[in-house]
Amino acid sequence: MNKGNVWLVGAGPGDAGLITVKGLHCIRTADVIVHDRLVNPELIAQVPDHCEIINVGKEHDYHPIPQEEINQILVRHAQAGKQVVRLKGGDPYVFGRGGEEAEVLAQHDIKFEIIPGISSAIGGLACAGIPVTHRNYASSFHVVTGHTSQGNEQQNWEILAQLEGTLVILMGMTRLMEICQQLMLYGKSPTTPAAVIMYASHPKQESVIGTLATLAAKAEEKDLHAPALIVVGNVVNLGAMLSFPPTHGAIP
């Protein structure tokens, strides 16, 4: 039997209408969908009747299906001649472990293609009225994860605190207070604008704007939690002016 194909598809930040046309086509023609926890259910509803749906979603400190098993699920179904869609929130190559999965597929000589998606690190901020760059405020941006593959190993906050431009932190809500403290410890002003955006692009999107000194308390008061983005930098000051109410994106 001929080997099948795997498409690693980015589902975007959450609004189902933000999926790419090519990504939606892959979903509608798949034999198998292997999807993450935060993928919008409206996208899963687009699969054909014969499609097998496999939820491999993970939560913080709870990975019921290990990454190695996810890799083998993709390999097994592709080797059975299936058309497989690995559906991921955001973009497959932005902290989505898409690179690891693509490596495994390449090692097994399985055809694959990456279908990029809108990363929450950019699109999620935009939905909260925060441009990641702006000529008057930030000419660069830096995207980091709040935790590393080594678990408790920390980012080098000393270096990150010295960077100009916008700092976007994904998967950092459980360490929000610590992150703010580390950035201030290594030189960021306590008055540096900072924000948290929860469920970016969803109708239930919520956000809070403060400073490095006040953000953790404000986020706790508003009960903001993962999934959420943390953003630090002067572009945050535009959030109140440029924000707009999230709308329900139509799937074409």
mmCIF file of C-alpha atoms in Angstrom:
data_model
loop_
_atom_site.group_PDB
_atom_site.id
_atom_site.type_symbol
_atom_site.label_atom_id
_atom_site.label_comp_id
_atom_site.label_asym_id
_atom_site.label_seq_id
_atom_site.Cartn_x
_atom_site.Cartn_y
_atom_site.Cartn_z
ATOM 1 C CA MET A 1 0.000 0.000 0.000
ATOM 2 C CA ASN A 2 1.216 3.480 -0.812
ATOM 3 C CA LYS A 3 2.022 5.741 2.085
ATOM 4 C CA GLY A 4 -0.379 8.544 2.791
ATOM 5 C CA ASN A 5 0.358 12.176 3.434
ATOM 6 C CA VAL A 6 0.426 14.355 6.527
ATOM 7 C CA TRP A 7 -0.489 18.030 6.627
ATOM 8 C CA LEU A 8 0.613 19.969 9.708
ATOM 9 C CA VAL A 9 -2.030 22.677 9.747
ATOM 10 C CA GLY A 10 -2.094 25.840 11.842
ATOM 11 C CA ALA A 11 -5.633 26.558 13.060
ATOM 12 C CA GLY A 12 -4.897 30.153 14.083
ATOM 13 C CA PRO A 13 -5.379 31.800 17.475
ATOM 14 C CA GLY A 14 -8.892 30.503 18.134
ATOM 15 C CA ASP A 15 -11.492 32.171 15.925
ATOM 16 C CA ALA A 16 -12.485 29.477 13.417
ATOM 17 C CA GLY A 17 -12.795 32.119 10.698
ATOM 18 C CA LEU A 18 -9.054 32.788 10.882
ATOM 19 C CA ILE A 19 -8.118 29.397 9.418
ATOM 20 C CA THR A 20 -6.389 29.651 6.031
ATOM 21 C CA VAL A 21 -8.238 28.556 2.884
ATOM 22 C CA LYS A 22 -5.660 25.822 2.306
ATOM 23 C CA GLY A 23 -5.914 24.621 5.899
ATOM 24 C CA LEU A 24 -9.704 24.388 5.642
ATOM 25 C CA HIS A 25 -9.416 22.409 2.409
ATOM 26 C CA CYS A 26 -7.110 19.916 4.136
ATOM 27 C CA ILE A 27 -9.586 19.496 6.999
ATOM 28 C CA ARG A 28 -12.470 18.886 4.605
ATOM 29 C CA THR A 29 -10.599 16.172 2.692
ATOM 30 C CA ALA A 30 -8.898 14.347 5.594
ATOM 31 C CA ASP A 31 -9.199 10.681 6.495
ATOM 32 C CA VAL A 32 -7.781 11.320 9.978
ATOM 33 C CA ILE A 33 -7.710 14.481 12.107
ATOM 34 C CA VAL A 34 -5.241 14.591 15.011
ATOM 35 C CA HIS A 35 -6.001 17.781 16.918
ATOM 36 C CA ASP A 36 -4.890 19.774 19.946
ATOM 37 C CA ARG A 37 -7.057 20.826 22.897
ATOM 38 C CA LEU A 38 -7.570 24.466 21.948
ATOM 39 C CA VAL A 39 -8.604 23.939 18.325
ATOM 40 C CA ASN A 40 -12.033 25.486 17.716
ATOM 41 C CA PRO A 41 -14.742 22.751 17.595
ATOM 42 C CA GLU A 42 -16.251 24.495 14.572
ATOM 43 C CA LEU A 43 -13.210 23.412 12.583
ATOM 44 C CA ILE A 44 -13.552 19.813 13.737
ATOM 45 C CA ALA A 45 -17.166 19.940 12.535
ATOM 46 C CA GLN A 46 -15.871 20.526 8.979
ATOM 47 C CA VAL A 47 -14.398 17.033 8.619
ATOM 48 C CA PRO A 48 -15.999 14.541 6.189
ATOM 49 C CA ASP A 49 -18.259 11.817 7.571
ATOM 50 C CA HIS A 50 -15.686 9.059 7.133
ATOM 51 C CA CYS A 51 -12.931 10.945 8.973
ATOM 52 C CA GLU A 52 -11.475 9.545 12.205
ATOM 53 C CA ILE A 53 -11.018 12.227 14.870
ATOM 54 C CA ILE A 54 -8.253 11.829 17.466
ATOM 55 C CA ASN A 55 -7.917 14.330 20.324
ATOM 56 C CA VAL A 56 -4.325 14.480 21.589
ATOM 57 C CA GLY A 57 -4.728 17.697 23.568
ATOM 58 C CA LYS A 58 -2.404 18.597 26.422
ATOM 59 C CA GLU A 59 -2.771 20.853 29.428
ATOM 60 C CA HIS A 60 -0.160 22.340 31.745
ATOM 61 C CA ASP A 61 1.529 19.427 33.559
ATOM 62 C CA TYR A 62 -1.050 16.999 32.115
ATOM 63 C CA HIS A 63 -0.103 15.185 28.931
ATOM 64 C CA PRO A 64 -2.400 12.138 28.665
ATOM 65 C CA ILE A 65 -0.910 11.233 25.280
ATOM 66 C CA PRO A 66 2.890 11.682 25.269
ATOM 67 C CA GLN A 67 4.500 13.419 22.321
ATOM 68 C CA GLU A 68 6.229 10.207 21.261
ATOM 69 C CA GLU A 69 2.839 8.494 20.965
ATOM 70 C CA ILE A 70 1.440 11.413 18.957
ATOM 71 C CA ASN A 71 4.368 11.027 16.576
ATOM 72 C CA GLN A 72 3.592 7.347 16.141
ATOM 73 C CA ILE A 73 -0.108 8.024 15.544
ATOM 74 C CA LEU A 74 0.847 10.231 12.606
ATOM 75 C CA VAL A 75 3.301 7.664 11.247
ATOM 76 C CA ARG A 76 0.921 4.728 11.669
ATOM 77 C CA HIS A 77 -2.003 6.320 9.853
ATOM 78 C CA ALA A 78 0.171 7.711 7.066
ATOM 79 C CA GLN A 79 1.778 4.309 6.531
ATOM 80 C CA ALA A 80 -1.746 2.883 6.240
ATOM 81 C CA GLY A 81 -2.287 5.148 3.233
ATOM 82 C CA LYS A 82 -4.454 7.739 4.994
ATOM 83 C CA GLN A 83 -4.635 11.482 4.392
ATOM 84 C CA VAL A 84 -3.755 12.831 7.840
ATOM 85 C CA VAL A 85 -4.236 16.353 9.181
ATOM 86 C CA ARG A 86 -2.329 17.308 12.321
ATOM 87 C CA LEU A 87 -4.359 20.315 13.443
ATOM 88 C CA LYS A 88 -2.619 22.699 15.828
ATOM 89 C CA GLY A 89 -3.538 25.985 17.450
ATOM 90 C CA GLY A 90 -1.690 29.016 16.106
ATOM 91 C CA ASP A 91 1.135 28.068 13.766
ATOM 92 C CA PRO A 92 2.695 24.567 13.728
ATOM 93 C CA TYR A 93 6.236 25.912 13.996
ATOM 94 C CA VAL A 94 5.663 28.525 16.737
ATOM 95 C CA PHE A 95 6.031 26.541 19.986
ATOM 96 C CA GLY A 96 3.711 23.905 18.538
ATOM 97 C CA ARG A 97 6.250 21.040 18.360
ATOM 98 C CA GLY A 98 5.555 20.880 14.654
ATOM 99 C CA GLY A 99 9.257 20.742 13.920
ATOM 100 C CA GLU A 100 9.637 17.629 16.059
ATOM 101 C CA GLU A 101 6.725 15.919 14.331
ATOM 102 C CA ALA A 102 8.023 16.864 10.887
ATOM 103 C CA GLU A 103 11.421 15.357 11.791
ATOM 104 C CA VAL A 104 9.781 12.036 12.648
ATOM 105 C CA LEU A 105 7.795 12.033 9.409
ATOM 106 C CA ALA A 106 10.945 12.755 7.410
ATOM 107 C CA GLN A 107 12.781 9.944 9.199
ATOM 108 C CA HIS A 108 10.014 7.542 8.128
ATOM 109 C CA ASP A 109 10.051 8.844 4.546
ATOM 110 C CA ILE A 110 6.465 10.073 4.825
ATOM 111 C CA LYS A 111 5.328 12.949 2.634
ATOM 112 C CA PHE A 112 4.260 15.986 4.633
ATOM 113 C CA GLU A 113 3.467 19.639 4.151
ATOM 114 C CA ILE A 114 3.301 22.557 6.574
ATOM 115 C CA ILE A 115 0.220 24.784 6.281
ATOM 116 C CA PRO A 116 1.103 27.903 8.286
ATOM 117 C CA GLY A 117 -1.420 29.478 10.639
ATOM 118 C CA ILE A 118 -1.829 32.852 12.312
ATOM 119 C CA SER A 119 0.273 32.759 15.467
ATOM 120 C CA SER A 120 -1.391 34.011 18.621
ATOM 121 C CA ALA A 121 1.870 35.857 19.315
ATOM 122 C CA ILE A 122 0.926 38.270 16.534
ATOM 123 C CA GLY A 123 -2.741 37.746 15.677
ATOM 124 C CA GLY A 124 -3.807 37.325 19.286
ATOM 125 C CA LEU A 125 -2.305 40.662 20.226
ATOM 126 C CA ALA A 126 -3.948 42.331 17.239
ATOM 127 C CA CYS A 127 -7.347 41.074 18.395
ATOM 128 C CA ALA A 128 -6.764 42.920 21.679
ATOM 129 C CA GLY A 129 -5.804 46.130 19.889
ATOM 130 C CA ILE A 130 -2.061 45.731 20.425
ATOM 131 C CA PRO A 131 0.145 45.931 17.311
ATOM 132 C CA VAL A 132 3.269 43.860 17.824
ATOM 133 C CA THR A 133 5.322 46.576 16.096
ATOM 134 C CA HIS A 134 4.740 50.302 15.558
ATOM 135 C CA ARG A 135 7.095 52.938 14.169
ATOM 136 C CA ASN A 136 6.678 55.120 17.243
ATOM 137 C CA TYR A 137 6.911 52.392 19.870
ATOM 138 C CA ALA A 138 8.651 49.193 18.752
ATOM 139 C CA SER A 139 10.778 48.317 15.731
ATOM 140 C CA SER A 140 11.267 44.688 16.794
ATOM 141 C CA PHE A 141 9.524 41.930 18.685
ATOM 142 C CA HIS A 142 10.670 38.832 20.514
ATOM 143 C CA VAL A 143 8.565 35.737 21.197
ATOM 144 C CA VAL A 144 9.537 33.334 23.979
ATOM 145 C CA THR A 145 7.916 30.541 25.926
ATOM 146 C CA GLY A 146 7.323 30.821 29.654
ATOM 147 C CA HIS A 147 8.816 27.377 30.198
ATOM 148 C CA THR A 148 11.388 25.248 28.437
ATOM 149 C CA SER A 149 11.603 21.586 27.455
ATOM 150 C CA GLN A 150 13.731 21.030 30.557
ATOM 151 C CA GLY A 151 10.749 21.775 32.794
ATOM 152 C CA ASN A 152 11.938 24.047 35.574
ATOM 153 C CA GLU A 153 14.803 25.563 33.620
ATOM 154 C CA GLN A 154 14.252 29.298 33.262
ATOM 155 C CA GLN A 155 14.557 31.619 30.316
ATOM 156 C CA ASN A 156 17.483 34.005 30.523
ATOM 157 C CA TRP A 157 15.447 36.929 31.822
ATOM 158 C CA GLU A 158 18.597 39.009 32.281
ATOM 159 C CA ILE A 159 19.151 39.065 28.526
ATOM 160 C CA LEU A 160 15.455 39.400 27.690
ATOM 161 C CA ALA A 161 15.114 42.393 30.015
ATOM 162 C CA GLN A 162 17.748 44.277 27.989
ATOM 163 C CA LEU A 163 16.021 43.817 24.636
ATOM 164 C CA GLU A 164 14.271 46.719 22.968
ATOM 165 C CA GLY A 165 10.897 46.310 21.311
ATOM 166 C CA THR A 166 7.947 44.120 22.227
ATOM 167 C CA LEU A 167 8.321 40.985 24.334
ATOM 168 C CA VAL A 168 5.615 38.345 23.853
ATOM 169 C CA ILE A 169 5.519 35.404 26.259
ATOM 170 C CA LEU A 170 3.496 32.292 25.463
ATOM 171 C CA MET A 171 2.600 29.603 27.996
ATOM 172 C CA GLY A 172 3.707 31.756 30.903
ATOM 173 C CA MET A 173 0.578 32.354 32.978
ATOM 174 C CA THR A 174 1.540 29.992 35.799
ATOM 175 C CA ARG A 175 4.702 32.089 36.236
ATOM 176 C CA LEU A 176 3.275 35.529 35.545
ATOM 177 C CA MET A 177 4.338 37.124 38.817
ATOM 178 C CA GLU A 178 7.786 35.544 38.633
ATOM 179 C CA ILE A 179 8.262 36.702 35.032
ATOM 180 C CA CYS A 180 7.368 40.291 35.904
ATOM 181 C CA GLN A 181 9.666 40.230 38.913
ATOM 182 C CA GLN A 182 12.565 38.821 36.903
ATOM 183 C CA LEU A 183 12.221 41.441 34.184
ATOM 184 C CA MET A 184 12.203 44.217 36.795
ATOM 185 C CA LEU A 185 15.104 42.646 38.671
ATOM 186 C CA TYR A 186 17.250 42.781 35.532
ATOM 187 C CA GLY A 187 16.486 46.356 34.564
ATOM 188 C CA LYS A 188 13.023 46.758 33.086
ATOM 189 C CA SER A 189 11.246 49.715 34.658
ATOM 190 C CA PRO A 190 8.325 48.774 36.951
ATOM 191 C CA THR A 191 6.239 51.231 34.912
ATOM 192 C CA THR A 192 6.827 49.353 31.647
ATOM 193 C CA PRO A 193 3.397 48.735 30.063
ATOM 194 C CA ALA A 194 2.297 45.101 30.125
ATOM 195 C CA ALA A 195 -0.861 43.160 29.365
ATOM 196 C CA VAL A 196 -2.466 39.723 29.510
ATOM 197 C CA ILE A 197 -4.911 38.534 26.836
ATOM 198 C CA MET A 198 -6.954 35.412 27.569
ATOM 199 C CA TYR A 199 -8.769 33.472 24.811
ATOM 200 C CA ALA A 200 -7.489 35.860 22.159
ATOM 201 C CA SER A 201 -9.835 36.191 19.150
ATOM 202 C CA HIS A 202 -12.658 34.257 20.868
ATOM 203 C CA PRO A 203 -15.956 35.979 21.707
ATOM 204 C CA LYS A 204 -15.033 35.265 25.353
ATOM 205 C CA GLN A 205 -11.715 37.098 24.990
ATOM 206 C CA GLU A 206 -10.680 39.062 28.065
ATOM 207 C CA SER A 207 -7.655 41.214 28.716
ATOM 208 C CA VAL A 208 -6.097 43.410 31.348
ATOM 209 C CA ILE A 209 -3.570 46.217 30.903
ATOM 210 C CA GLY A 210 -1.153 47.373 33.577
ATOM 211 C CA THR A 211 2.566 47.633 34.189
ATOM 212 C CA LEU A 212 5.195 45.113 35.176
ATOM 213 C CA ALA A 213 4.598 46.162 38.782
ATOM 214 C CA THR A 214 0.799 45.778 38.676
ATOM 215 C CA LEU A 215 0.031 43.179 36.009
ATOM 216 C CA ALA A 216 0.083 40.011 38.116
ATOM 217 C CA ALA A 217 -2.301 41.459 40.720
ATOM 218 C CA LYS A 218 -4.653 42.796 38.036
ATOM 219 C CA ALA A 219 -4.712 39.466 36.195
ATOM 220 C CA GLU A 220 -5.450 37.613 39.435
ATOM 221 C CA GLU A 221 -8.223 40.051 40.334
ATOM 222 C CA LYS A 222 -9.855 39.478 36.956
ATOM 223 C CA ASP A 223 -9.241 35.703 37.201
ATOM 224 C CA LEU A 224 -7.300 35.512 33.953
ATOM 225 C CA HIS A 225 -5.629 32.165 33.315
ATOM 226 C CA ALA A 226 -4.294 29.998 30.519
ATOM 227 C CA PRO A 227 -4.680 30.032 27.587
ATOM 228 C CA ALA A 228 -3.352 33.551 27.635
ATOM 229 C CA LEU A 229 -0.650 35.762 26.179
ATOM 230 C CA ILE A 230 1.664 38.048 28.120
ATOM 231 C CA VAL A 231 2.979 41.114 26.299
ATOM 232 C CA VAL A 232 5.471 43.676 27.578
ATOM 233 C CA GLY A 233 6.355 46.946 25.869
ATOM 234 C CA ASN A 234 5.162 50.384 24.889
ATOM 235 C CA VAL A 235 2.802 49.058 22.187
ATOM 236 C CA VAL A 236 0.544 47.953 25.054
ATOM 237 C CA ASN A 237 -0.436 51.621 25.494
ATOM 238 C CA LEU A 238 -2.343 51.417 22.202
ATOM 239 C CA GLY A 239 -4.598 48.630 23.458
ATOM 240 C CA ALA A 240 -7.321 50.867 24.869
ATOM 241 C CA MET A 241 -7.529 52.955 21.685
ATOM 242 C CA LEU A 242 -7.280 50.172 19.101
ATOM 243 C CA SER A 243 -9.206 47.362 20.777
ATOM 244 C CA PHE A 244 -12.419 46.098 19.198
ATOM 245 C CA PRO A 245 -15.050 43.573 20.328
ATOM 246 C CA PRO A 246 -14.262 40.038 19.074
ATOM 247 C CA THR A 247 -16.694 38.818 16.440
ATOM 248 C CA HIS A 248 -17.635 35.357 15.291
ATOM 249 C CA GLY A 249 -15.682 34.611 12.139
ATOM 250 C CA ALA A 250 -17.653 32.846 9.423
ATOM 251 C CA ILE A 251 -16.156 29.723 7.862
ATOM 252 C CA PRO A 252 -16.411 30.003 4.065
#
